[in-house]
Each structure stands twice: as C-alpha cells, then as structure tokens.
Tab-separated table of C-alpha atoms in Angstrom:
chain	number	residue	atom	x	y	z
H	1	UNK	CA	-33.547	28.286	-8.153
H	2	UNK	CA	-36.683	29.605	-6.370
H	3	UNK	CA	-38.221	28.008	-3.448
H	4	UNK	CA	-41.697	26.455	-4.471
H	5	UNK	CA	-44.637	28.672	-3.586
H	6	UNK	CA	-46.700	26.557	-1.565
H	7	UNK	CA	-50.555	26.657	-2.415
H	8	UNK	CA	-52.661	28.749	-0.119
H	9	UNK	CA	-55.319	26.061	0.419
H	10	UNK	CA	-56.017	25.212	3.954
H	11	UNK	CA	-58.350	22.469	3.259
H	12	UNK	CA	-61.418	24.704	4.064
H	13	UNK	CA	-63.008	24.195	0.478
H	14	UNK	CA	-66.272	26.122	0.645
H	15	UNK	CA	-67.258	29.122	-1.711
H	16	UNK	CA	-69.091	32.052	-0.450
H	17	UNK	CA	-72.118	32.218	-2.808
H	18	UNK	CA	-72.332	35.997	-2.558
H	19	UNK	CA	-68.493	36.861	-3.196
H	20	UNK	CA	-67.416	33.864	-5.037
H	21	UNK	CA	-64.395	33.523	-2.662
H	22	UNK	CA	-63.349	30.302	-0.742
H	23	UNK	CA	-64.097	30.553	3.031
H	24	UNK	CA	-60.605	29.010	3.585
H	25	UNK	CA	-58.142	30.700	1.430
H	26	UNK	CA	-60.143	33.544	-0.394
H	27	UNK	CA	-59.498	32.543	-3.776
H	28	UNK	CA	-62.030	32.421	-6.646
H	29	UNK	CA	-62.416	28.953	-8.530
H	30	UNK	CA	-60.619	30.386	-11.524
H	31	UNK	CA	-57.735	31.335	-9.191
H	32	UNK	CA	-57.595	27.956	-7.734
H	33	UNK	CA	-57.411	26.423	-11.396
H	34	UNK	CA	-54.524	28.786	-12.145
H	35	UNK	CA	-52.656	27.709	-9.153
H	36	UNK	CA	-52.766	23.970	-10.501
H	37	UNK	CA	-51.297	25.244	-13.855
H	38	UNK	CA	-47.615	24.417	-13.963
H	39	UNK	CA	-47.193	27.076	-16.398
H	40	UNK	CA	-48.088	29.847	-13.988
H	41	UNK	CA	-45.293	31.909	-12.695
H	42	UNK	CA	-44.065	32.242	-8.978
H	43	UNK	CA	-44.254	36.066	-9.695
H	44	UNK	CA	-48.166	35.658	-10.519
H	45	UNK	CA	-48.478	32.994	-7.398
H	46	UNK	CA	-46.750	35.749	-4.903
H	47	UNK	CA	-48.965	38.486	-6.364
H	48	UNK	CA	-52.228	36.257	-5.859
H	49	UNK	CA	-51.204	35.665	-2.356
H	50	UNK	CA	-50.968	39.294	-1.626
H	51	UNK	CA	-54.528	39.560	-3.126
H	52	UNK	CA	-56.336	37.064	-1.391
H	53	UNK	CA	-54.876	38.126	2.030
H	54	UNK	CA	-56.534	41.604	1.358
H	55	UNK	CA	-59.987	39.964	1.062
H	56	UNK	CA	-59.720	38.379	4.492
H	57	UNK	CA	-60.109	40.032	7.806
H	58	UNK	CA	-60.758	39.413	11.296
H	59	UNK	CA	-60.743	35.544	12.248
H	60	UNK	CA	-60.652	34.544	8.761
H	61	UNK	CA	-57.316	36.354	8.012
H	62	UNK	CA	-55.939	34.958	11.443
H	63	UNK	CA	-57.039	31.487	10.853
H	64	UNK	CA	-55.547	31.534	7.447
H	65	UNK	CA	-52.095	32.862	8.710
H	66	UNK	CA	-51.813	30.514	11.374
H	67	UNK	CA	-52.796	27.459	9.139
H	68	UNK	CA	-50.727	28.585	6.062
H	69	UNK	CA	-47.726	29.184	8.054
H	70	UNK	CA	-48.118	25.861	9.552
H	71	UNK	CA	-48.540	24.048	6.131
H	72	UNK	CA	-45.186	25.906	4.943
H	73	UNK	CA	-43.386	24.414	7.623
H	74	UNK	CA	-44.981	21.106	8.461
H	75	UNK	CA	-46.414	20.232	4.927
H	76	UNK	CA	-50.066	20.111	6.254
H	77	UNK	CA	-52.644	22.542	7.151
H	78	UNK	CA	-53.957	22.654	10.732
H	79	UNK	CA	-57.432	22.125	9.656
H	80	UNK	CA	-56.188	18.769	7.570
H	81	UNK	CA	-54.114	17.679	10.581
H	82	UNK	CA	-57.214	17.815	12.824
H	83	UNK	CA	-59.087	15.899	10.372
H	84	UNK	CA	-56.547	13.226	10.051
H	85	UNK	CA	-56.202	13.052	13.960
H	86	UNK	CA	-60.031	12.807	14.191
H	87	UNK	CA	-60.042	9.947	11.765
H	88	UNK	CA	-57.687	8.090	13.758
H	89	UNK	CA	-59.506	8.363	17.081
C-alpha cells in the first residue's frame, strides 16, 4: 500500500487575485478541492505537487519546501506550529 501523500497546504491560505494561486502552496481553488476528494488518485496528487512547485520561485519556494518537509515529518506546518505557539504565549 502506498504511503498517503500529505496535502501541500502549509496554512498560509490566501489567493493571489492576479494569478489565482495560493500564496502558501501555489494551488488554485479547484486544485484545493480536488485534494480533498477521496477519489483522486495518488498519481494525480504526485503530479499536482510537481506542478505547484514549478509555479514557485525564490523565497516562496524555499518557505514551501521547508514547511512542507516539516509537515511531512512532524504532522504540522511551520506556520501553523508558530500560530499555535503564539496562542499559548
């Protein structure tokens, strides 16, 4: 059985009004809906991850890679981890 592919959401959910891409994960709203669809295949998810990464560059790409890696290993994005820590303070 394949390992579940983790959603690329890194909890920075704002859509650029010009491109229609999320500032955090570079997905369109339609792509976000598809990620939540339990009938979407892992192949589609893997392909979509490759596509969204090509949309990013510079600081956005580096931030995404670091936060997504943390989410895959720790179960929470860096941004969400900081939000939760700030709430406790």
